[in-house]
Amino acid sequence: MTPILELKNISKAFGPVKVLTGVDFDLRPGEVHALMGENGAGKSTMIRIAAGDHRAEEGEIRLDGKPRRFAGPREAQGEGIIVVHQELLLFPALSVAENVFLGHQPKTAAGLVDWGRMRREARDLLDRLDCPNLDVDQRVSRLSVADRQRVEIARALSRNARVLIMDEPTAALAEADVRRLLEVVRRLRSEGVAIVYVSHRMNEIFEIADRVTVLRDGVSVGTRPIAEVTEASLVSMMVGRDIHQLFPKEDIPRGEKRLELRGVSLAGVVEDISFDLHAGEILGIAGLVGSGRTELAQTIFGVTPATSGEILVDGKPQKIASVREAIDAGIAYVPEDRGSHGIIRAQPLRENVSMAILDRLTKFSVVDTGREQSLATDAIKRFSIRARDARQRVGQLSGGNQQKVVLAKWLATEPKILILDEPTRGVDVGAKTEIHRLMGELAKKGLAILMISSELPEVLGMSDRVLVMREGRLSAIVDRKDASPAAVGAAMMQGRREPARAGAAR
Amino acid sequence: MSRRLTHTLGSLGQEILLVVVILALFAFVGVYNPRFLSENNLTSIFVGNAYIAVAAIGMSLVIISGNIDVSIGALIGVLAVISGLLVTNGYPIWVAWLAPLVVGAAINAVVGCLIAYARVPSIIATLAMLSILSGGLITFTGGQWISGLPAGYQLAQFRLFNVPSPVWFMIGMTILAGFLMRYTTFGRSVYAVGSNPEAARATGISYKATVVKVFAIHGAIGGVAAVLFATQLQVIQSTVPVGLELVIITASVVGGVSILGGVGTVFGSTLAAILFAAIGSSLIFLNVSAYWLRAVQGILILATVLADMARRRRTG
Amino acid sequence: QSAWTGGDDQPTNPLACTGESPAPEPGEYNGGTPTGAPDRNGKDLKVVDIPKLVGVGYFASTASGMQEAAKELGNITVNTDGPTRANIDEQITFVDNYITSGVDGILFAANDPVAIAPVLKKALDAGINVVGYDADAEADARQWFVNQALPNGVAKSMMDQLASEIGEEGSFAIVTSTFTTPNQARWISEMQAYTEKCHPNLKFLETVEAQEDNILSFNQAQTLINKYGDELKGILGMTSVATPAAAEAVQQNGLCGKVSVVGLALPNAMKPYINSDCIQSTILWNTVDLGYAAVEVMRQVADGTLKPGDKTVKAGRLGELPIVNQSQVLLGQPKVFTKADINDFDF
Amino acid sequence: MTAMTRILIRHEAILGILFVVVLIAMASQNDRFLTTANLLNQARLMTEVGLIAIPMTFVIVTGGIDLSVGSILGLCAILLGVFWQNLGLPLPAAIGLSLAAGTAAGFANGLIVTRFRVPPLIATLATLALYRGLAEGISQARSVRGYPDWFAVLGRGDFLGIPTQLWLFALVAALGIFILRFTTFGRTTYAIGNNEAAAEFSGLPVERTKLLIYTASGFISALAAIVFVSRVSTTRSDMGSGIELEVITAVVLGGTSIFGGRGMVIGTLIGLCLMQILQNGLSLSGVRGDGTTVVIGAVLIVAVLISNLLSRFSSD
Ligand SMILES: Nc1ncnc2c1ncn2[C@@H]1O[C@H](COP(=O)(O)OP(=O)(O)OP(=O)(O)O)[C@@H](O)[C@H]1O
Ligand SMILES: Nc1ncnc2c1ncn2[C@@H]1O[C@H](COP(=O)(O)OP(=O)(O)OP(=O)(O)O)[C@@H](O)[C@H]1O
Ligand SMILES: [Mg+2]
Ligand SMILES: [Mg+2]
């Protein structure tokens, strides 16, 4: 069978940085071809080349066996090559329906945009993805990350794709949504669509992929049928070494009580939460997307101060009405949205690391740059951040290294309580284990850690206790010894209303 | 259905607010002095400011696309003078009417290229254009007014069904532009580019081409405004009204076009332009000392914007 | 409203209602003197003309009068340069730069008499001859000022003309540029004083601002017409921008003969309305002559032939001009142009 | 890339080179240009714009803009006169009150921007009209004159052979450089401009910083008003109109990104001086004011184009 799409000997550099070197890739009709690799391995770049978004310096693209050059994304789309982008390229100010159809709106006979048909067809597509609650007239800026991901997928489905490329489509989705998406992928495959599927989640790969290609440092390490690889062999292909222990959890004796919540609520989002957190403990929070975990964390951290209830730090009631007060109380929060809440891309590593403790680095409100510099170089060493020096802009680092910068920034505040919100989202296996190892170390030093994660294995692997949230409420607290995927999963889903059927909601 | 209605009302919030404010103003002043509502006065409110409303349509396009233009006042001055010079130098009247559209489109296409291809931020490119156009205008005309305009040139004095042509232009162009923005792919790509240029590119919409087109259309609309400006009286002034660009931008923004791009309609800016004209006129009718005119305008802009913010917060 | 909005608070001096007023005695010279000026008698002069703003017809025509005089004299070059907006700050910068560049003489029309004074004094200190026209500065900041017409004379011409057109009982409104413009403010004050004295039954309605913007002037005149309906008998235009725009509004409303427009305007701008019998007259000094006289005075000041204490000055084709108010050269009485003679003028 | 080349392709460095080139070109055109007297005099003339440009740099670095500075200047000038002459206060007290009023006006801007989250462009567009309107309403078109001689020292006098206001300007500029470059306040300013949410999540006082910056902008505008009144020894309600565009031109010419997050006070100073010597030098070489305006517009575009072009060769 001739491949529908073929990349031959592709090389690409951004300025002096070589990102892809002589990569080969082929895609057959009716297959799901997984693409894997560490952060910064060049997956997204390769995809963008195939989609006509970037131009490769060397190599050629063959479509149906014939060489092609794409002048821009529009040409590639004309050939039926459709991409679900990793960074959710949506139009926040426009409606859901319009986001789905922008660039190829249905037209009336007179060549005008047919709004009625556009809304109907958008509705149908969303129903196919099983999200009847998503209103097609809603502005995308008001949607949650998960819903935006759905819109992005609906957009790809709205074009009659021959080649569908999905770059981490499930990064923001929870279990149930992932199931439905995989369903759709299977159906498309059976209709003969060729699919490229990028994900850092192993189980999805094994469930859906027919073949897998692994990139490492911009070089293709190889393409294998899925039956010929195991999780361990994939990991060693990706990182170039074996990883023995994914979750290096150590047992640390529980210290004294650091943080206690008594009936904390944030009107309408988080209701009546009570729990305690001890020194040396890692408390995991599990829950579906939208269950209010981020809101809870941000309430503790003073971003959205609690509307009722009490927060106690070291046994004393603490008023937390702003981020500043939370930091002064010894709380640190590593946010889930790294790009918009964690780092300042345009500023040097040094200034990012010192940002939360600027007031401590000053004499008469003048920043002591000497101390700042040594703080940054220490951080680079301690967290083995791969950066040129402390003056490199954070935006130039890879995702995993950016995450380490955020960690360094917050640990510089010498917190007693560390809240980690999705600490390893979109982080590759290698960096992930490093972050996990670090968490263990910190706990050992007596830090109390609250970790939010949508990856069940991570929650189960790293936590001493697991706190489960559902629809803004606490639904269970499970001890490590009792924490099984089944038990936690059940607490997450329990009593969850079945989404109403399509027509009924309108 | 009702849900859709709420959405439509929600997205037209600013326009409805403006209609309410305008009606309230007319009612209030009308009660105080019924002459305010005479046909004659209503017409003159519309006629004298139609060119601002027309120019604000183009400005709305520019702002929706995520840019801004502070040179439009100077451009209108230049185009009006070009039109006048053509007609006084013996060119046919229709040439004098059309040339500003073409020249305006050409000049602004160049500005659009600077913004799209050379990546000069629009406020800087147009700030520079403001200097170049306004300085160049004086250098070129030496400050002489253009008089001796031939009969039949005064387009803005024509009437159709006893309604002066500027009103027709204002209404017609608003509807045309509203239609263009809502029902054509080009119109939708202007919103897309303003909302998220990166995403627009990935969707196959050319940022560069869209921005250049938006500026060219804005220039052509500026040409229409210039012709209305030039043909209202028997002479053409060779300077630009001071602060005209701010009035036009304010009309757009108070009309609900978000300065952050991607949001708004052209109906709002036309309504806002009408509102400003009505305020100016009503202060005279209310015998409010003209010294306070600008303070009242300022308070009104602020009130409209704050009301809009409050409304947006309420509807989420 | 009792105050004619926009007037200044300076004392007024209304003329007699009828008959010629005697020419006022010049009094003792109160202008300034340049220090250390070189002997410029008969030498080539480099003079700069800095009007209130460039880009309006009014100052374009004074500039053309200056060129005419310069050509006639042959030994003086005049260059007109100024701000594009009637802005005191920019005008000061222009004067300052020309002092540095080393001109022999500065002609100016001040946006603000006080604000411009320090920099003009600086010019005098640098030995530059300084002569004003159209809008004066503080007297000791310049040598001579060529006055186009005395404010009370302007007031009399305007109000007498208005009364003759709308009768002694009519109502009228004023369109001015901005309330802050000194010349207009002065004239309005004088008009108010003169009206109280000589036309006590004329009814003042209100004053509106219209910048130096002809469309806005048109709109404002239009609004006045709509507001007052039949009550409004006359509109006074205080600037050469406002008057033709008001005439246009009257014509477009078909009110020719019902509403009079009286005001200051260049004849060229008013010809269409006067020739079509819509408007009867326009009042102005000859702006070309004003520029012409300013250059003539500058030449004589530099030559030393115009000295403090002189009672008249010879100004080329204009003949002898009287000296009034200590250090002002008076161009003459404002002229009322009518259909009979307006077509003889081209400015 | 070496550190040296990285410094050389900074916009500020390019501008510095451009400045020297213009300086040399102007000096060779006219021997009266490069004299101490002329340069000091130019510095005197640019002080008001320069003063306001310092806080404006901060404002633009946060990604905001303040269009109301010219109106605040006008309002404070009028208030100075009203307090002194109409209310009969001693002049120093009038100065203090006028400074307080400017500060309050800036504070109001800050409140509208931070509390009500109105985009700065719209907020200050509204207060631009409002403050100017207040100035006109309060002054009733009357100007105040006849200030005592000691007051003129600030605007027209010298201290140690250097114009008095230049000392003031130097002080404000030095403070501006110091605060933006070395203090936590400066760091916070940059952080807000680059990523406001991240700054907020790091516990930086975002709202307070913005509020302070807009307030400072009001205060310095009032200070500029005092200097201005002292220089021209009169107050009028139209003072400072249009100055906002000059100030913004100087700041963006100086390399401050209109999108925020990038810029230096040094750059603003160079931009300011470049504009001033262009105006002065061209005028001395016999170019008329309108020609100079055209040249400044062209220089603005060229400066941004060059720095865009060079930044392509740098890694960031
Ligand atoms: N526009 C760009 N300019 C410069 N460097 C870039 C650009 N885009 C990507 N890179 C660099 O290219 C490398 C590959 O990036 P790419 O996004 O393809 O990685 P990826 O495999 O998709 O990683 P992830 O799993 O984190 O999505 C990275 O080092 C990245 O920093
Ligand atoms: N931008 C938004 N606009 C409107 N509602 C939102 C937005 N973001 C989140 N929500 C809603 O807020 C609630 C809580 O969301 P939150 O992000 O806290 O959940 P979470 O459990 O932390 O999930 P995640 O896995 O995304 O972190 C959900 O009902 C969600 O739909
Ligand atoms: Mg990627
Ligand atoms: Mg979350």
PDB file of N, CA and C in Angstrom, chain A residues 166-222:
ATOM      1  N   MET A 166      -3.202  14.805  15.259  1.00  0.00           N
ATOM      2  CA  MET A 166      -3.653  15.273  16.565  1.00  0.00           C
ATOM      3  C   MET A 166      -2.453  15.391  17.494  1.00  0.00           C
ATOM      4  N   ASP A 167      -2.132  16.645  17.869  1.00  0.00           N
ATOM      5  CA  ASP A 167      -0.966  16.903  18.712  1.00  0.00           C
ATOM      6  C   ASP A 167      -1.428  17.009  20.163  1.00  0.00           C
ATOM      7  N   GLU A 168      -1.220  15.980  20.917  1.00  0.00           N
ATOM      8  CA  GLU A 168      -1.642  15.907  22.322  1.00  0.00           C
ATOM      9  C   GLU A 168      -3.081  16.356  22.522  1.00  0.00           C
ATOM     10  N   PRO A 169      -4.016  15.676  21.860  1.00  0.00           N
ATOM     11  CA  PRO A 169      -5.418  16.103  21.956  1.00  0.00           C
ATOM     12  C   PRO A 169      -5.999  15.838  23.335  1.00  0.00           C
ATOM     13  N   THR A 170      -5.398  14.970  24.100  1.00  0.00           N
ATOM     14  CA  THR A 170      -5.999  14.596  25.375  1.00  0.00           C
ATOM     15  C   THR A 170      -5.329  15.276  26.569  1.00  0.00           C
ATOM     16  N   ALA A 171      -4.384  16.182  26.284  1.00  0.00           N
ATOM     17  CA  ALA A 171      -3.627  16.790  27.378  1.00  0.00           C
ATOM     18  C   ALA A 171      -4.543  17.406  28.442  1.00  0.00           C
ATOM     19  N   ALA A 172      -5.666  17.970  28.014  1.00  0.00           N
ATOM     20  CA  ALA A 172      -6.528  18.639  28.987  1.00  0.00           C
ATOM     21  C   ALA A 172      -7.798  17.841  29.269  1.00  0.00           C
ATOM     22  N   LEU A 173      -7.864  16.612  28.764  1.00  0.00           N
ATOM     23  CA  LEU A 173      -9.108  15.855  28.916  1.00  0.00           C
ATOM     24  C   LEU A 173      -9.003  14.838  30.049  1.00  0.00           C
ATOM     25  N   ALA A 174     -10.145  14.544  30.661  1.00  0.00           N
ATOM     26  CA  ALA A 174     -10.186  13.519  31.702  1.00  0.00           C
ATOM     27  C   ALA A 174     -10.531  12.170  31.080  1.00  0.00           C
ATOM     28  N   GLU A 175     -10.417  11.156  31.899  1.00  0.00           N
ATOM     29  CA  GLU A 175     -10.655   9.784  31.455  1.00  0.00           C
ATOM     30  C   GLU A 175     -11.839   9.641  30.491  1.00  0.00           C
ATOM     31  N   ALA A 176     -13.012  10.066  30.971  1.00  0.00           N
ATOM     32  CA  ALA A 176     -14.229   9.808  30.214  1.00  0.00           C
ATOM     33  C   ALA A 176     -14.163  10.456  28.835  1.00  0.00           C
ATOM     34  N   ASP A 177     -13.638  11.687  28.808  1.00  0.00           N
ATOM     35  CA  ASP A 177     -13.531  12.385  27.532  1.00  0.00           C
ATOM     36  C   ASP A 177     -12.536  11.691  26.625  1.00  0.00           C
ATOM     37  N   VAL A 178     -11.480  11.184  27.247  1.00  0.00           N
ATOM     38  CA  VAL A 178     -10.473  10.488  26.461  1.00  0.00           C
ATOM     39  C   VAL A 178     -11.106   9.278  25.780  1.00  0.00           C
ATOM     40  N   ARG A 179     -11.916   8.512  26.540  1.00  0.00           N
ATOM     41  CA  ARG A 179     -12.619   7.352  25.960  1.00  0.00           C
ATOM     42  C   ARG A 179     -13.373   7.766  24.706  1.00  0.00           C
ATOM     43  N   ARG A 180     -14.187   8.822  24.872  1.00  0.00           N
ATOM     44  CA  ARG A 180     -15.034   9.243  23.749  1.00  0.00           C
ATOM     45  C   ARG A 180     -14.194   9.661  22.561  1.00  0.00           C
ATOM     46  N   LEU A 181     -13.096  10.336  22.849  1.00  0.00           N
ATOM     47  CA  LEU A 181     -12.241  10.775  21.753  1.00  0.00           C
ATOM     48  C   LEU A 181     -11.649   9.565  21.036  1.00  0.00           C
ATOM     49  N   LEU A 182     -11.203   8.586  21.819  1.00  0.00           N
ATOM     50  CA  LEU A 182     -10.611   7.395  21.203  1.00  0.00           C
ATOM     51  C   LEU A 182     -11.655   6.677  20.340  1.00  0.00           C
ATOM     52  N   GLU A 183     -12.892   6.692  20.809  1.00  0.00           N
ATOM     53  CA  GLU A 183     -14.007   6.148  20.032  1.00  0.00           C
ATOM     54  C   GLU A 183     -14.067   6.800  18.659  1.00  0.00           C
ATOM     55  N   VAL A 184     -14.045   8.133  18.677  1.00  0.00           N
ATOM     56  CA  VAL A 184     -14.126   8.885  17.426  1.00  0.00           C
ATOM     57  C   VAL A 184     -12.942   8.555  16.532  1.00  0.00           C
ATOM     58  N   VAL A 185     -11.757   8.438  17.144  1.00  0.00           N
ATOM     59  CA  VAL A 185     -10.561   8.136  16.352  1.00  0.00           C
ATOM     60  C   VAL A 185     -10.719   6.784  15.671  1.00  0.00           C
ATOM     61  N   ARG A 186     -11.222   5.822  16.432  1.00  0.00           N
ATOM     62  CA  ARG A 186     -11.413   4.487  15.841  1.00  0.00           C
ATOM     63  C   ARG A 186     -12.366   4.545  14.662  1.00  0.00           C
ATOM     64  N   ARG A 187     -13.447   5.311  14.844  1.00  0.00           N
ATOM     65  CA  ARG A 187     -14.445   5.374  13.777  1.00  0.00           C
ATOM     66  C   ARG A 187     -13.832   6.002  12.527  1.00  0.00           C
ATOM     67  N   LEU A 188     -13.074   7.067  12.726  1.00  0.00           N
ATOM     68  CA  LEU A 188     -12.453   7.717  11.566  1.00  0.00           C
ATOM     69  C   LEU A 188     -11.502   6.756  10.869  1.00  0.00           C
ATOM     70  N   ARG A 189     -10.762   5.993  11.691  1.00  0.00           N
ATOM     71  CA  ARG A 189      -9.821   5.040  11.108  1.00  0.00           C
ATOM     72  C   ARG A 189     -10.571   4.046  10.235  1.00  0.00           C
ATOM     73  N   SER A 190     -11.723   3.601  10.760  1.00  0.00           N
ATOM     74  CA  SER A 190     -12.470   2.603   9.988  1.00  0.00           C
ATOM     75  C   SER A 190     -13.032   3.231   8.715  1.00  0.00           C
ATOM     76  N   GLU A 191     -13.159   4.566   8.704  1.00  0.00           N
ATOM     77  CA  GLU A 191     -13.612   5.231   7.473  1.00  0.00           C
ATOM     78  C   GLU A 191     -12.454   5.476   6.526  1.00  0.00           C
ATOM     79  N   GLY A 192     -11.257   5.049   6.905  1.00  0.00           N
ATOM     80  CA  GLY A 192     -10.122   5.157   6.007  1.00  0.00           C
ATOM     81  C   GLY A 192      -9.267   6.387   6.213  1.00  0.00           C
ATOM     82  N   VAL A 193      -9.554   7.190   7.240  1.00  0.00           N
ATOM     83  CA  VAL A 193      -8.737   8.367   7.498  1.00  0.00           C
ATOM     84  C   VAL A 193      -7.408   7.931   8.109  1.00  0.00           C
ATOM     85  N   ALA A 194      -6.340   8.585   7.668  1.00  0.00           N
ATOM     86  CA  ALA A 194      -5.030   8.290   8.245  1.00  0.00           C
ATOM     87  C   ALA A 194      -4.790   9.266   9.389  1.00  0.00           C
ATOM     88  N   ILE A 195      -4.326   8.710  10.521  1.00  0.00           N
ATOM     89  CA  ILE A 195      -4.258   9.557  11.711  1.00  0.00           C
ATOM     90  C   ILE A 195      -2.867   9.536  12.333  1.00  0.00           C
ATOM     91  N   VAL A 196      -2.342  10.737  12.612  1.00  0.00           N
ATOM     92  CA  VAL A 196      -1.104  10.837  13.389  1.00  0.00           C
ATOM     93  C   VAL A 196      -1.521  11.246  14.794  1.00  0.00           C
ATOM     94  N   TYR A 197      -1.019  10.508  15.799  1.00  0.00           N
ATOM     95  CA  TYR A 197      -1.506  10.737  17.157  1.00  0.00           C
ATOM     96  C   TYR A 197      -0.323  10.966  18.078  1.00  0.00           C
ATOM     97  N   VAL A 198      -0.266  12.157  18.678  1.00  0.00           N
ATOM     98  CA  VAL A 198       0.830  12.466  19.590  1.00  0.00           C
ATOM     99  C   VAL A 198       0.293  12.466  21.015  1.00  0.00           C
ATOM    100  N   SER A 199       0.969  11.766  21.909  1.00  0.00           N
ATOM    101  CA  SER A 199       0.562  11.800  23.310  1.00  0.00           C
ATOM    102  C   SER A 199       1.719  11.367  24.187  1.00  0.00           C
ATOM    103  N   HIS A 200       1.712  11.901  25.405  1.00  0.00           N
ATOM    104  CA  HIS A 200       2.701  11.426  26.374  1.00  0.00           C
ATOM    105  C   HIS A 200       2.123  10.306  27.225  1.00  0.00           C
ATOM    106  N   ARG A 201       0.854   9.963  26.991  1.00  0.00           N
ATOM    107  CA  ARG A 201       0.216   8.959  27.840  1.00  0.00           C
ATOM    108  C   ARG A 201       0.306   7.578  27.191  1.00  0.00           C
ATOM    109  N   MET A 202       1.026   6.693  27.868  1.00  0.00           N
ATOM    110  CA  MET A 202       1.314   5.374  27.334  1.00  0.00           C
ATOM    111  C   MET A 202       0.057   4.562  27.047  1.00  0.00           C
ATOM    112  N   ASN A 203      -0.870   4.570  28.019  1.00  0.00           N
ATOM    113  CA  ASN A 203      -2.017   3.679  27.865  1.00  0.00           C
ATOM    114  C   ASN A 203      -2.816   3.987  26.607  1.00  0.00           C
ATOM    115  N   GLU A 204      -2.930   5.292  26.275  1.00  0.00           N
ATOM    116  CA  GLU A 204      -3.652   5.653  25.055  1.00  0.00           C
ATOM    117  C   GLU A 204      -2.958   5.083  23.832  1.00  0.00           C
ATOM    118  N   ILE A 205      -1.637   5.197  23.847  1.00  0.00           N
ATOM    119  CA  ILE A 205      -0.872   4.723  22.696  1.00  0.00           C
ATOM    120  C   ILE A 205      -1.128   3.229  22.464  1.00  0.00           C
ATOM    121  N   PHE A 206      -1.071   2.499  23.558  1.00  0.00           N
ATOM    122  CA  PHE A 206      -1.237   1.051  23.389  1.00  0.00           C
ATOM    123  C   PHE A 206      -2.663   0.698  23.012  1.00  0.00           C
ATOM    124  N   GLU A 207      -3.584   1.545  23.379  1.00  0.00           N
ATOM    125  CA  GLU A 207      -4.974   1.260  23.075  1.00  0.00           C
ATOM    126  C   GLU A 207      -5.320   1.537  21.620  1.00  0.00           C
ATOM    127  N   ILE A 208      -4.714   2.561  21.062  1.00  0.00           N
ATOM    128  CA  ILE A 208      -5.235   3.039  19.783  1.00  0.00           C
ATOM    129  C   ILE A 208      -4.271   2.885  18.608  1.00  0.00           C
ATOM    130  N   ALA A 209      -2.966   2.915  18.894  1.00  0.00           N
ATOM    131  CA  ALA A 209      -2.025   3.030  17.790  1.00  0.00           C
ATOM    132  C   ALA A 209      -1.826   1.708  17.052  1.00  0.00           C
ATOM    133  N   ASP A 210      -1.538   1.836  15.741  1.00  0.00           N
ATOM    134  CA  ASP A 210      -1.147   0.669  14.965  1.00  0.00           C
ATOM    135  C   ASP A 210       0.368   0.596  14.870  1.00  0.00           C
ATOM    136  N   ARG A 211       0.975   1.763  14.666  1.00  0.00           N
ATOM    137  CA  ARG A 211       2.433   1.813  14.629  1.00  0.00           C
ATOM    138  C   ARG A 211       2.879   2.994  15.472  1.00  0.00           C
ATOM    139  N   VAL A 212       4.129   2.994  15.878  1.00  0.00           N
ATOM    140  CA  VAL A 212       4.630   4.113  16.662  1.00  0.00           C
ATOM    141  C   VAL A 212       6.009   4.515  16.163  1.00  0.00           C
ATOM    142  N   THR A 213       6.191   5.856  16.040  1.00  0.00           N
ATOM    143  CA  THR A 213       7.508   6.383  15.674  1.00  0.00           C
ATOM    144  C   THR A 213       8.004   7.209  16.857  1.00  0.00           C
ATOM    145  N   VAL A 214       9.278   7.042  17.196  1.00  0.00           N
ATOM    146  CA  VAL A 214       9.836   7.768  18.330  1.00  0.00           C
ATOM    147  C   VAL A 214      10.890   8.748  17.828  1.00  0.00           C
ATOM    148  N   LEU A 215      10.760  10.006  18.273  1.00  0.00           N
ATOM    149  CA  LEU A 215      11.767  11.024  17.963  1.00  0.00           C
ATOM    150  C   LEU A 215      12.609  11.264  19.202  1.00  0.00           C
ATOM    151  N   ARG A 216      13.911  11.410  18.976  1.00  0.00           N
ATOM    152  CA  ARG A 216      14.742  11.837  20.104  1.00  0.00           C
ATOM    153  C   ARG A 216      15.712  12.882  19.604  1.00  0.00           C
ATOM    154  N   ASP A 217      15.705  14.056  20.228  1.00  0.00           N
ATOM    155  CA  ASP A 217      16.581  15.160  19.843  1.00  0.00           C
ATOM    156  C   ASP A 217      16.542  15.436  18.342  1.00  0.00           C
ATOM    157  N   GLY A 218      15.363  15.400  17.773  1.00  0.00           N
ATOM    158  CA  GLY A 218      15.213  15.748  16.370  1.00  0.00           C
ATOM    159  C   GLY A 218      15.609  14.656  15.395  1.00  0.00           C
ATOM    160  N   VAL A 219      15.879  13.487  15.908  1.00  0.00           N
ATOM    161  CA  VAL A 219      16.231  12.364  15.034  1.00  0.00           C
ATOM    162  C   VAL A 219      15.219  11.256  15.256  1.00  0.00           C
ATOM    163  N   SER A 220      14.830  10.602  14.146  1.00  0.00           N
ATOM    164  CA  SER A 220      13.895   9.493  14.296  1.00  0.00           C
ATOM    165  C   SER A 220      14.653   8.267  14.806  1.00  0.00           C
ATOM    166  N   VAL A 221      14.202   7.732  15.959  1.00  0.00           N
ATOM    167  CA  VAL A 221      14.885   6.571  16.533  1.00  0.00           C
ATOM    168  C   VAL A 221      14.374   5.286  15.894  1.00  0.00           C
ATOM    169  N   GLY A 222      13.164   5.351  15.355  1.00  0.00           N
ATOM    170  CA  GLY A 222      12.660   4.160  14.677  1.00  0.00           C
ATOM    171  C   GLY A 222      11.148   4.123  14.650  1.00  0.00           C
TER     172      GLY A 222
END
